JSON list of C-alpha atoms in Angstrom, two decimals:
[
{"chain": "A", "resi": 15, "resn": "MET", "atom": "CA", "xyz": [195.91, 130.38, 89.03]},
{"chain": "A", "resi": 16, "resn": "LYS", "atom": "CA", "xyz": [193.91, 132.26, 86.39]},
{"chain": "A", "resi": 17, "resn": "PHE", "atom": "CA", "xyz": [196.93, 132.09, 84.08]},
{"chain": "A", "resi": 18, "resn": "VAL", "atom": "CA", "xyz": [197.09, 128.31, 84.41]},
{"chain": "A", "resi": 19, "resn": "LEU", "atom": "CA", "xyz": [193.36, 127.84, 83.66]},
{"chain": "A", "resi": 20, "resn": "LYS", "atom": "CA", "xyz": [193.60, 130.17, 80.66]},
{"chain": "A", "resi": 21, "resn": "TYR", "atom": "CA", "xyz": [196.61, 128.25, 79.36]},
{"chain": "A", "resi": 22, "resn": "LYS", "atom": "CA", "xyz": [194.76, 124.90, 79.66]},
{"chain": "A", "resi": 23, "resn": "TYR", "atom": "CA", "xyz": [191.77, 126.38, 77.82]},
{"chain": "A", "resi": 24, "resn": "TYR", "atom": "CA", "xyz": [193.88, 127.49, 74.82]},
{"chain": "A", "resi": 25, "resn": "TYR", "atom": "CA", "xyz": [195.74, 124.14, 74.84]},
{"chain": "A", "resi": 26, "resn": "ILE", "atom": "CA", "xyz": [192.48, 122.19, 74.53]},
{"chain": "A", "resi": 27, "resn": "LEU", "atom": "CA", "xyz": [191.29, 124.41, 71.66]},
{"chain": "A", "resi": 28, "resn": "LEU", "atom": "CA", "xyz": [194.60, 123.99, 69.83]},
{"chain": "A", "resi": 29, "resn": "THR", "atom": "CA", "xyz": [194.49, 120.17, 70.26]},
{"chain": "A", "resi": 30, "resn": "LEU", "atom": "CA", "xyz": [190.94, 119.91, 68.88]},
{"chain": "A", "resi": 31, "resn": "SER", "atom": "CA", "xyz": [191.86, 122.08, 65.87]},
{"chain": "A", "resi": 32, "resn": "LEU", "atom": "CA", "xyz": [194.85, 119.92, 65.01]},
{"chain": "A", "resi": 33, "resn": "SER", "atom": "CA", "xyz": [192.72, 116.76, 65.33]},
{"chain": "A", "resi": 34, "resn": "ILE", "atom": "CA", "xyz": [190.15, 118.12, 62.87]},
{"chain": "A", "resi": 35, "resn": "VAL", "atom": "CA", "xyz": [192.83, 119.06, 60.34]},
{"chain": "A", "resi": 36, "resn": "ALA", "atom": "CA", "xyz": [194.49, 115.64, 60.68]},
{"chain": "A", "resi": 37, "resn": "CYS", "atom": "CA", "xyz": [191.18, 113.82, 60.08]},
{"chain": "A", "resi": 38, "resn": "ASP", "atom": "CA", "xyz": [190.30, 115.88, 57.03]},
{"chain": "A", "resi": 39, "resn": "SER", "atom": "CA", "xyz": [193.20, 114.59, 54.92]},
{"chain": "A", "resi": 40, "resn": "GLY", "atom": "CA", "xyz": [191.34, 114.95, 51.64]},
{"chain": "A", "resi": 41, "resn": "ASP", "atom": "CA", "xyz": [191.58, 111.22, 50.88]},
{"chain": "A", "resi": 42, "resn": "ILE", "atom": "CA", "xyz": [188.42, 109.46, 49.66]},
{"chain": "A", "resi": 43, "resn": "TYR", "atom": "CA", "xyz": [187.90, 105.92, 50.89]},
{"chain": "A", "resi": 44, "resn": "GLU", "atom": "CA", "xyz": [185.61, 103.32, 49.34]},
{"chain": "A", "resi": 45, "resn": "GLU", "atom": "CA", "xyz": [182.55, 102.68, 51.48]},
{"chain": "A", "resi": 46, "resn": "THR", "atom": "CA", "xyz": [182.70, 99.27, 53.15]},
{"chain": "A", "resi": 47, "resn": "THR", "atom": "CA", "xyz": [179.56, 97.14, 52.78]},
{"chain": "A", "resi": 48, "resn": "PHE", "atom": "CA", "xyz": [179.06, 94.38, 55.30]},
{"chain": "A", "resi": 49, "resn": "LYS", "atom": "CA", "xyz": [176.91, 91.40, 54.36]},
{"chain": "A", "resi": 50, "resn": "ASN", "atom": "CA", "xyz": [175.81, 88.29, 56.20]},
{"chain": "A", "resi": 51, "resn": "GLU", "atom": "CA", "xyz": [178.33, 85.50, 56.00]},
{"chain": "A", "resi": 52, "resn": "GLY", "atom": "CA", "xyz": [176.98, 82.10, 55.07]},
{"chain": "A", "resi": 53, "resn": "ILE", "atom": "CA", "xyz": [174.24, 80.55, 52.97]},
{"chain": "A", "resi": 54, "resn": "LYS", "atom": "CA", "xyz": [170.67, 81.84, 52.76]},
{"chain": "A", "resi": 55, "resn": "CYS", "atom": "CA", "xyz": [167.90, 79.26, 52.48]},
{"chain": "A", "resi": 56, "resn": "ASN", "atom": "CA", "xyz": [164.23, 79.92, 51.76]},
{"chain": "A", "resi": 57, "resn": "THR", "atom": "CA", "xyz": [161.25, 77.64, 51.39]},
{"chain": "A", "resi": 58, "resn": "SER", "atom": "CA", "xyz": [157.46, 77.51, 51.45]},
{"chain": "A", "resi": 59, "resn": "ILE", "atom": "CA", "xyz": [155.67, 74.71, 53.29]},
{"chain": "A", "resi": 60, "resn": "ILE", "atom": "CA", "xyz": [152.15, 73.31, 53.31]},
{"chain": "A", "resi": 61, "resn": "PHE", "atom": "CA", "xyz": [151.72, 71.28, 56.51]},
{"chain": "A", "resi": 62, "resn": "LYS", "atom": "CA", "xyz": [149.17, 68.44, 56.60]},
{"chain": "A", "resi": 63, "resn": "ASN", "atom": "CA", "xyz": [147.47, 67.13, 59.76]},
{"chain": "A", "resi": 64, "resn": "ILE", "atom": "CA", "xyz": [147.94, 70.36, 61.71]},
{"chain": "A", "resi": 65, "resn": "SER", "atom": "CA", "xyz": [146.10, 68.78, 64.67]},
{"chain": "A", "resi": 66, "resn": "SER", "atom": "CA", "xyz": [149.33, 66.89, 65.44]},
{"chain": "A", "resi": 67, "resn": "TRP", "atom": "CA", "xyz": [151.41, 70.09, 65.62]},
{"chain": "A", "resi": 68, "resn": "PRO", "atom": "CA", "xyz": [153.79, 69.64, 68.58]},
{"chain": "A", "resi": 69, "resn": "ILE", "atom": "CA", "xyz": [153.53, 71.70, 71.75]},
{"chain": "A", "resi": 70, "resn": "ASP", "atom": "CA", "xyz": [156.39, 70.44, 73.90]},
{"chain": "A", "resi": 71, "resn": "TYR", "atom": "CA", "xyz": [158.62, 70.13, 70.85]},
{"chain": "A", "resi": 72, "resn": "GLN", "atom": "CA", "xyz": [159.59, 72.76, 68.28]},
{"chain": "A", "resi": 73, "resn": "VAL", "atom": "CA", "xyz": [159.21, 72.68, 64.51]},
{"chain": "A", "resi": 74, "resn": "ALA", "atom": "CA", "xyz": [162.15, 74.47, 62.92]},
{"chain": "A", "resi": 75, "resn": "ILE", "atom": "CA", "xyz": [164.19, 74.96, 59.78]},
{"chain": "A", "resi": 76, "resn": "ALA", "atom": "CA", "xyz": [167.64, 73.83, 60.87]},
{"chain": "A", "resi": 77, "resn": "ALA", "atom": "CA", "xyz": [171.17, 73.51, 59.46]},
{"chain": "A", "resi": 78, "resn": "TYR", "atom": "CA", "xyz": [173.38, 70.62, 60.59]},
{"chain": "A", "resi": 79, "resn": "LYS", "atom": "CA", "xyz": [177.03, 69.77, 60.28]},
{"chain": "A", "resi": 80, "resn": "LYS", "atom": "CA", "xyz": [177.84, 66.20, 59.29]},
{"chain": "A", "resi": 81, "resn": "GLU", "atom": "CA", "xyz": [176.63, 63.54, 61.73]},
{"chain": "A", "resi": 82, "resn": "GLU", "atom": "CA", "xyz": [175.51, 66.12, 64.30]},
{"chain": "A", "resi": 83, "resn": "ALA", "atom": "CA", "xyz": [172.03, 65.99, 65.86]},
{"chain": "A", "resi": 84, "resn": "ILE", "atom": "CA", "xyz": [172.03, 69.52, 67.29]},
{"chain": "A", "resi": 85, "resn": "PRO", "atom": "CA", "xyz": [171.77, 72.19, 64.57]},
{"chain": "A", "resi": 86, "resn": "SER", "atom": "CA", "xyz": [174.46, 74.85, 64.26]},
{"chain": "A", "resi": 87, "resn": "ILE", "atom": "CA", "xyz": [171.69, 77.32, 63.46]},
{"chain": "A", "resi": 88, "resn": "SER", "atom": "CA", "xyz": [167.90, 77.06, 63.41]},
{"chain": "A", "resi": 89, "resn": "LYS", "atom": "CA", "xyz": [164.73, 79.14, 63.21]},
{"chain": "A", "resi": 90, "resn": "ALA", "atom": "CA", "xyz": [161.41, 78.19, 64.79]},
{"chain": "A", "resi": 91, "resn": "ILE", "atom": "CA", "xyz": [158.32, 77.79, 62.63]},
{"chain": "A", "resi": 92, "resn": "GLY", "atom": "CA", "xyz": [155.05, 78.95, 64.14]},
{"chain": "A", "resi": 93, "resn": "LYS", "atom": "CA", "xyz": [151.92, 76.83, 63.92]},
{"chain": "A", "resi": 94, "resn": "PRO", "atom": "CA", "xyz": [150.03, 77.77, 60.74]},
{"chain": "A", "resi": 95, "resn": "SER", "atom": "CA", "xyz": [146.30, 77.77, 60.21]},
{"chain": "A", "resi": 96, "resn": "ILE", "atom": "CA", "xyz": [144.79, 74.88, 58.26]},
{"chain": "A", "resi": 97, "resn": "GLY", "atom": "CA", "xyz": [145.36, 75.42, 54.54]},
{"chain": "A", "resi": 98, "resn": "ASP", "atom": "CA", "xyz": [147.92, 78.19, 54.97]},
{"chain": "A", "resi": 99, "resn": "THR", "atom": "CA", "xyz": [151.31, 78.18, 53.28]},
{"chain": "A", "resi": 100, "resn": "THR", "atom": "CA", "xyz": [154.26, 78.95, 55.55]},
{"chain": "A", "resi": 101, "resn": "HIS", "atom": "CA", "xyz": [157.08, 81.03, 54.06]},
{"chain": "A", "resi": 102, "resn": "ILE", "atom": "CA", "xyz": [160.39, 81.00, 55.93]},
{"chain": "A", "resi": 103, "resn": "GLU", "atom": "CA", "xyz": [163.99, 82.05, 55.39]},
{"chain": "A", "resi": 104, "resn": "LEU", "atom": "CA", "xyz": [167.13, 81.08, 57.29]},
{"chain": "A", "resi": 105, "resn": "THR", "atom": "CA", "xyz": [170.29, 83.18, 56.88]},
{"chain": "A", "resi": 106, "resn": "GLY", "atom": "CA", "xyz": [173.86, 82.89, 58.12]},
{"chain": "A", "resi": 107, "resn": "ILE", "atom": "CA", "xyz": [174.05, 79.16, 57.48]},
{"chain": "A", "resi": 108, "resn": "PRO", "atom": "CA", "xyz": [177.68, 78.00, 57.94]},
{"chain": "A", "resi": 109, "resn": "PHE", "atom": "CA", "xyz": [179.52, 76.91, 54.79]},
{"chain": "A", "resi": 110, "resn": "ASP", "atom": "CA", "xyz": [180.44, 73.57, 56.38]},
{"chain": "A", "resi": 111, "resn": "THR", "atom": "CA", "xyz": [176.76, 72.65, 56.71]},
{"chain": "A", "resi": 112, "resn": "ASP", "atom": "CA", "xyz": [175.94, 69.11, 55.58]},
{"chain": "A", "resi": 113, "resn": "ARG", "atom": "CA", "xyz": [172.16, 69.34, 55.39]},
{"chain": "A", "resi": 114, "resn": "ILE", "atom": "CA", "xyz": [169.23, 71.70, 55.87]},
{"chain": "A", "resi": 115, "resn": "SER", "atom": "CA", "xyz": [166.13, 70.12, 57.36]},
{"chain": "A", "resi": 116, "resn": "ILE", "atom": "CA", "xyz": [162.65, 70.83, 58.54]},
{"chain": "A", "resi": 117, "resn": "SER", "atom": "CA", "xyz": [163.03, 69.23, 61.94]},
{"chain": "A", "resi": 118, "resn": "ILE", "atom": "CA", "xyz": [161.26, 68.58, 65.19]},
{"chain": "A", "resi": 119, "resn": "LEU", "atom": "CA", "xyz": [163.58, 69.57, 68.04]},
{"chain": "A", "resi": 120, "resn": "ASN", "atom": "CA", "xyz": [163.32, 68.70, 71.71]},
{"chain": "A", "resi": 121, "resn": "LYS", "atom": "CA", "xyz": [163.90, 71.09, 74.61]},
{"chain": "A", "resi": 122, "resn": "SER", "atom": "CA", "xyz": [167.66, 70.57, 74.30]},
{"chain": "A", "resi": 123, "resn": "ARG", "atom": "CA", "xyz": [167.51, 71.57, 70.60]},
{"chain": "A", "resi": 124, "resn": "LYS", "atom": "CA", "xyz": [168.40, 68.02, 69.61]},
{"chain": "A", "resi": 125, "resn": "SER", "atom": "CA", "xyz": [166.71, 66.69, 66.49]},
{"chain": "A", "resi": 126, "resn": "VAL", "atom": "CA", "xyz": [163.93, 64.23, 67.26]},
{"chain": "A", "resi": 127, "resn": "THR", "atom": "CA", "xyz": [163.13, 63.64, 63.60]},
{"chain": "A", "resi": 128, "resn": "ASP", "atom": "CA", "xyz": [163.53, 65.28, 60.21]},
{"chain": "A", "resi": 129, "resn": "LEU", "atom": "CA", "xyz": [160.25, 65.95, 58.45]},
{"chain": "A", "resi": 130, "resn": "TYR", "atom": "CA", "xyz": [162.24, 66.87, 55.34]},
{"chain": "A", "resi": 131, "resn": "SER", "atom": "CA", "xyz": [165.97, 66.94, 54.64]},
{"chain": "A", "resi": 132, "resn": "HIS", "atom": "CA", "xyz": [168.12, 68.46, 51.89]},
{"chain": "A", "resi": 133, "resn": "SER", "atom": "CA", "xyz": [171.84, 67.80, 51.34]},
{"chain": "A", "resi": 134, "resn": "ILE", "atom": "CA", "xyz": [173.83, 70.96, 50.63]},
{"chain": "A", "resi": 135, "resn": "GLN", "atom": "CA", "xyz": [175.38, 71.00, 47.14]},
{"chain": "A", "resi": 136, "resn": "PRO", "atom": "CA", "xyz": [178.69, 72.68, 46.13]},
{"chain": "A", "resi": 137, "resn": "LYS", "atom": "CA", "xyz": [176.86, 75.13, 43.84]},
{"chain": "A", "resi": 138, "resn": "GLU", "atom": "CA", "xyz": [174.76, 76.30, 46.80]},
{"chain": "A", "resi": 139, "resn": "ILE", "atom": "CA", "xyz": [177.90, 77.01, 48.81]},
{"chain": "A", "resi": 140, "resn": "GLU", "atom": "CA", "xyz": [179.34, 78.95, 45.88]},
{"chain": "A", "resi": 141, "resn": "SER", "atom": "CA", "xyz": [176.21, 81.04, 45.29]},
{"chain": "A", "resi": 142, "resn": "GLN", "atom": "CA", "xyz": [175.40, 81.26, 49.03]},
{"chain": "A", "resi": 143, "resn": "ILE", "atom": "CA", "xyz": [171.77, 80.54, 48.18]},
{"chain": "A", "resi": 144, "resn": "SER", "atom": "CA", "xyz": [169.68, 77.42, 48.69]},
{"chain": "A", "resi": 145, "resn": "SER", "atom": "CA", "xyz": [166.00, 77.14, 47.83]},
{"chain": "A", "resi": 146, "resn": "LEU", "atom": "CA", "xyz": [163.96, 74.16, 48.97]},
{"chain": "A", "resi": 147, "resn": "GLY", "atom": "CA", "xyz": [160.99, 75.24, 46.86]},
{"chain": "A", "resi": 148, "resn": "LEU", "atom": "CA", "xyz": [157.43, 74.38, 47.87]},
{"chain": "A", "resi": 149, "resn": "LEU", "atom": "CA", "xyz": [157.24, 71.49, 50.32]},
{"chain": "A", "resi": 150, "resn": "SER", "atom": "CA", "xyz": [154.27, 69.39, 51.41]},
{"chain": "A", "resi": 151, "resn": "ILE", "atom": "CA", "xyz": [154.87, 67.87, 54.85]},
{"chain": "A", "resi": 152, "resn": "ASP", "atom": "CA", "xyz": [152.61, 65.37, 56.59]},
{"chain": "A", "resi": 153, "resn": "LEU", "atom": "CA", "xyz": [152.94, 65.73, 60.36]},
{"chain": "A", "resi": 154, "resn": "LEU", "atom": "CA", "xyz": [151.52, 62.22, 60.83]},
{"chain": "A", "resi": 155, "resn": "ASP", "atom": "CA", "xyz": [154.06, 60.48, 58.65]},
{"chain": "A", "resi": 156, "resn": "PHE", "atom": "CA", "xyz": [155.08, 57.19, 60.29]},
{"chain": "A", "resi": 157, "resn": "THR", "atom": "CA", "xyz": [158.75, 58.20, 60.31]},
{"chain": "A", "resi": 158, "resn": "ARG", "atom": "CA", "xyz": [157.86, 60.89, 62.85]},
{"chain": "A", "resi": 159, "resn": "VAL", "atom": "CA", "xyz": [155.90, 58.39, 64.97]},
{"chain": "A", "resi": 160, "resn": "GLN", "atom": "CA", "xyz": [158.86, 56.01, 64.87]},
{"chain": "A", "resi": 161, "resn": "ASN", "atom": "CA", "xyz": [161.47, 58.60, 65.80]},
{"chain": "A", "resi": 162, "resn": "GLN", "atom": "CA", "xyz": [159.42, 60.60, 68.30]},
{"chain": "A", "resi": 163, "resn": "PHE", "atom": "CA", "xyz": [157.70, 57.70, 70.05]},
{"chain": "A", "resi": 164, "resn": "PHE", "atom": "CA", "xyz": [158.99, 54.20, 69.32]},
{"chain": "A", "resi": 165, "resn": "SER", "atom": "CA", "xyz": [162.62, 55.27, 69.67]},
{"chain": "A", "resi": 166, "resn": "ASN", "atom": "CA", "xyz": [161.79, 55.46, 73.41]},
{"chain": "A", "resi": 167, "resn": "CYS", "atom": "CA", "xyz": [160.96, 51.75, 73.39]},
{"chain": "A", "resi": 168, "resn": "ILE", "atom": "CA", "xyz": [163.75, 50.06, 71.44]},
{"chain": "A", "resi": 169, "resn": "ASN", "atom": "CA", "xyz": [166.11, 49.53, 74.39]},
{"chain": "A", "resi": 170, "resn": "CYS", "atom": "CA", "xyz": [163.75, 46.75, 75.44]},
{"chain": "A", "resi": 171, "resn": "HIS", "atom": "CA", "xyz": [162.00, 46.04, 72.15]},
{"chain": "A", "resi": 172, "resn": "GLY", "atom": "CA", "xyz": [164.59, 45.03, 69.58]},
{"chain": "A", "resi": 173, "resn": "GLY", "atom": "CA", "xyz": [167.39, 47.53, 70.10]},
{"chain": "A", "resi": 174, "resn": "SER", "atom": "CA", "xyz": [169.68, 44.79, 71.38]},
{"chain": "A", "resi": 175, "resn": "SER", "atom": "CA", "xyz": [169.57, 41.02, 70.94]},
{"chain": "A", "resi": 176, "resn": "TYR", "atom": "CA", "xyz": [166.35, 40.90, 72.98]},
{"chain": "A", "resi": 177, "resn": "ALA", "atom": "CA", "xyz": [162.79, 41.99, 72.15]},
{"chain": "A", "resi": 178, "resn": "ALA", "atom": "CA", "xyz": [160.48, 42.05, 75.17]},
{"chain": "A", "resi": 179, "resn": "ALA", "atom": "CA", "xyz": [157.18, 40.26, 74.55]},
{"chain": "A", "resi": 180, "resn": "ASP", "atom": "CA", "xyz": [158.61, 39.26, 71.15]},
{"chain": "A", "resi": 181, "resn": "LEU", "atom": "CA", "xyz": [157.76, 42.79, 69.98]},
{"chain": "A", "resi": 182, "resn": "ASN", "atom": "CA", "xyz": [160.35, 44.46, 67.77]},
{"chain": "A", "resi": 183, "resn": "LEU", "atom": "CA", "xyz": [159.76, 48.21, 67.61]},
{"chain": "A", "resi": 184, "resn": "THR", "atom": "CA", "xyz": [162.94, 49.20, 65.77]},
{"chain": "A", "resi": 185, "resn": "GLU", "atom": "CA", "xyz": [162.84, 51.10, 62.49]},
{"chain": "A", "resi": 186, "resn": "GLY", "atom": "CA", "xyz": [161.68, 48.92, 59.62]},
{"chain": "A", "resi": 187, "resn": "TYR", "atom": "CA", "xyz": [159.94, 46.41, 61.90]},
{"chain": "A", "resi": 188, "resn": "SER", "atom": "CA", "xyz": [157.57, 48.32, 64.18]},
{"chain": "A", "resi": 189, "resn": "TYR", "atom": "CA", "xyz": [154.75, 48.98, 61.70]},
{"chain": "A", "resi": 190, "resn": "ASN", "atom": "CA", "xyz": [154.30, 45.33, 60.70]},
{"chain": "A", "resi": 191, "resn": "ALA", "atom": "CA", "xyz": [154.75, 44.23, 64.31]},
{"chain": "A", "resi": 192, "resn": "LEU", "atom": "CA", "xyz": [151.83, 46.37, 65.47]},
{"chain": "A", "resi": 193, "resn": "VAL", "atom": "CA", "xyz": [149.20, 47.10, 62.83]},
{"chain": "A", "resi": 194, "resn": "ASN", "atom": "CA", "xyz": [146.47, 44.44, 62.69]},
{"chain": "A", "resi": 195, "resn": "VAL", "atom": "CA", "xyz": [148.53, 42.12, 64.90]},
{"chain": "A", "resi": 196, "resn": "ASN", "atom": "CA", "xyz": [146.58, 40.28, 67.62]},
{"chain": "A", "resi": 197, "resn": "SER", "atom": "CA", "xyz": [147.47, 40.97, 71.23]},
{"chain": "A", "resi": 198, "resn": "LYS", "atom": "CA", "xyz": [148.90, 37.96, 73.08]},
{"chain": "A", "resi": 199, "resn": "ILE", "atom": "CA", "xyz": [147.37, 39.20, 76.33]},
{"chain": "A", "resi": 200, "resn": "VAL", "atom": "CA", "xyz": [143.85, 40.35, 75.36]},
{"chain": "A", "resi": 201, "resn": "ASN", "atom": "CA", "xyz": [142.54, 38.11, 72.61]},
{"chain": "A", "resi": 202, "resn": "GLU", "atom": "CA", "xyz": [139.77, 40.42, 71.41]},
{"chain": "A", "resi": 203, "resn": "LYS", "atom": "CA", "xyz": [142.15, 43.30, 70.71]},
{"chain": "A", "resi": 204, "resn": "LYS", "atom": "CA", "xyz": [144.87, 43.98, 68.20]},
{"chain": "A", "resi": 205, "resn": "LEU", "atom": "CA", "xyz": [148.00, 45.85, 69.17]},
{"chain": "A", "resi": 206, "resn": "VAL", "atom": "CA", "xyz": [146.98, 48.58, 66.72]},
{"chain": "A", "resi": 207, "resn": "THR", "atom": "CA", "xyz": [143.52, 48.57, 65.19]},
{"chain": "A", "resi": 208, "resn": "PRO", "atom": "CA", "xyz": [143.53, 50.97, 62.22]},
{"chain": "A", "resi": 209, "resn": "GLY", "atom": "CA", "xyz": [141.22, 53.94, 62.77]},
{"chain": "A", "resi": 210, "resn": "ILE", "atom": "CA", "xyz": [140.12, 52.90, 66.29]},
{"chain": "A", "resi": 211, "resn": "GLU", "atom": "CA", "xyz": [142.31, 53.97, 69.20]},
{"chain": "A", "resi": 212, "resn": "SER", "atom": "CA", "xyz": [139.96, 52.43, 71.79]},
{"chain": "A", "resi": 213, "resn": "GLU", "atom": "CA", "xyz": [140.48, 48.98, 70.22]},
{"chain": "A", "resi": 214, "resn": "SER", "atom": "CA", "xyz": [144.27, 49.29, 70.14]},
{"chain": "A", "resi": 215, "resn": "PHE", "atom": "CA", "xyz": [145.91, 47.35, 72.97]},
{"chain": "A", "resi": 216, "resn": "ILE", "atom": "CA", "xyz": [149.14, 49.36, 72.77]},
{"chain": "A", "resi": 217, "resn": "LEU", "atom": "CA", "xyz": [147.30, 52.29, 74.37]},
{"chain": "A", "resi": 218, "resn": "ASP", "atom": "CA", "xyz": [146.14, 50.05, 77.22]},
{"chain": "A", "resi": 219, "resn": "VAL", "atom": "CA", "xyz": [149.79, 49.13, 77.77]},
{"chain": "A", "resi": 220, "resn": "LEU", "atom": "CA", "xyz": [150.88, 52.76, 77.84]},
{"chain": "A", "resi": 221, "resn": "ALA", "atom": "CA", "xyz": [148.10, 53.62, 80.30]},
{"chain": "A", "resi": 222, "resn": "HIS", "atom": "CA", "xyz": [148.85, 50.47, 82.36]},
{"chain": "A", "resi": 223, "resn": "SER", "atom": "CA", "xyz": [145.12, 49.77, 82.39]},
{"chain": "A", "resi": 224, "resn": "SER", "atom": "CA", "xyz": [145.28, 45.96, 82.27]},
{"chain": "A", "resi": 225, "resn": "ASP", "atom": "CA", "xyz": [146.13, 43.69, 85.21]},
{"chain": "A", "resi": 226, "resn": "ASN", "atom": "CA", "xyz": [147.95, 41.37, 82.83]},
{"chain": "A", "resi": 227, "resn": "ILE", "atom": "CA", "xyz": [150.62, 43.98, 81.99]},
{"chain": "A", "resi": 228, "resn": "SER", "atom": "CA", "xyz": [153.67, 43.33, 84.14]},
{"chain": "A", "resi": 229, "resn": "TYR", "atom": "CA", "xyz": [155.79, 46.37, 83.29]},
{"chain": "A", "resi": 230, "resn": "ASN", "atom": "CA", "xyz": [154.63, 49.95, 83.91]},
{"chain": "A", "resi": 231, "resn": "HIS", "atom": "CA", "xyz": [154.90, 51.89, 80.63]},
{"chain": "A", "resi": 232, "resn": "THR", "atom": "CA", "xyz": [153.39, 55.16, 81.85]},
{"chain": "A", "resi": 233, "resn": "ASN", "atom": "CA", "xyz": [156.68, 57.02, 81.71]},
{"chain": "A", "resi": 234, "resn": "VAL", "atom": "CA", "xyz": [158.70, 55.75, 78.76]},
{"chain": "A", "resi": 235, "resn": "SER", "atom": "CA", "xyz": [159.10, 58.99, 76.79]},
{"chain": "A", "resi": 236, "resn": "PHE", "atom": "CA", "xyz": [162.28, 61.05, 76.85]},
{"chain": "A", "resi": 237, "resn": "ASN", "atom": "CA", "xyz": [160.57, 64.40, 76.42]},
{"chain": "A", "resi": 238, "resn": "SER", "atom": "CA", "xyz": [156.78, 64.39, 76.83]},
{"chain": "A", "resi": 239, "resn": "GLN", "atom": "CA", "xyz": [154.77, 61.24, 77.47]},
{"chain": "A", "resi": 240, "resn": "GLU", "atom": "CA", "xyz": [151.47, 63.10, 77.14]},
{"chain": "A", "resi": 241, "resn": "GLU", "atom": "CA", "xyz": [152.31, 64.56, 73.74]},
{"chain": "A", "resi": 242, "resn": "ASP", "atom": "CA", "xyz": [153.91, 61.36, 72.44]},
{"chain": "A", "resi": 243, "resn": "VAL", "atom": "CA", "xyz": [150.81, 59.34, 73.34]},
{"chain": "A", "resi": 244, "resn": "LYS", "atom": "CA", "xyz": [148.62, 62.01, 71.70]},
{"chain": "A", "resi": 245, "resn": "LEU", "atom": "CA", "xyz": [150.69, 61.65, 68.52]},
{"chain": "A", "resi": 246, "resn": "LEU", "atom": "CA", "xyz": [150.28, 57.86, 68.65]},
{"chain": "A", "resi": 247, "resn": "LYS", "atom": "CA", "xyz": [146.50, 58.18, 69.02]},
{"chain": "A", "resi": 248, "resn": "LEU", "atom": "CA", "xyz": [146.23, 60.60, 66.10]},
{"chain": "A", "resi": 249, "resn": "TRP", "atom": "CA", "xyz": [148.34, 58.28, 63.96]},
{"chain": "A", "resi": 250, "resn": "ILE", "atom": "CA", "xyz": [146.19, 55.24, 64.85]},
{"chain": "A", "resi": 251, "resn": "ASN", "atom": "CA", "xyz": [142.98, 57.14, 64.07]},
{"chain": "A", "resi": 252, "resn": "SER", "atom": "CA", "xyz": [144.40, 58.25, 60.71]},
{"chain": "A", "resi": 253, "resn": "LEU", "atom": "CA", "xyz": [145.01, 54.65, 59.57]},
{"chain": "A", "resi": 254, "resn": "LYS", "atom": "CA", "xyz": [142.54, 52.98, 57.23]}
]
């Protein structure tokens, strides 16, 4: 028994010695350097109207393939302080990316609206670098209000051949259909009174606070009714 154990001991030592000799072949190999695949994008952003920064949505720098609404890669942007400049970099962007955007995403990571969008150029794919430079983004731009809020309404208001209450809220029509337009239900109010949310009948409709409103609009948002209405109020109060 002792002979067997001793034999196994010497066999293990011999095997290890041969392994070391085999590994130390004397050849010198070039060191392999691994780098991130894809495009790198950087930008600096000054956000305006920080009070309308979303809570139930996410602001992000995002890369999209053609005609897709969910980004292939994205990076959240934290809420800055008023007057601060946000610096952000996104790496590993796929080469088949169609555009890089500063987007508002919902809980499913689907784009609600693009606050800024940049089409990828062939030279950026070749160099693997894209720089958006210094951006100034207004969080109360009407495009955001349209895409985040009024897109919830167009199934009934102009999205088909029918516009309920003769109110077309589709893109390109909604602003002129609302701002300084008299309500057909409450004569002393306009649908949207610039700068005065309390005098804007659209908010009465959304709160279902008038007996003359037949349809309940208190739950028309896809993501967050409370935040969408807050955005609408801030936009109304910002109008002159």
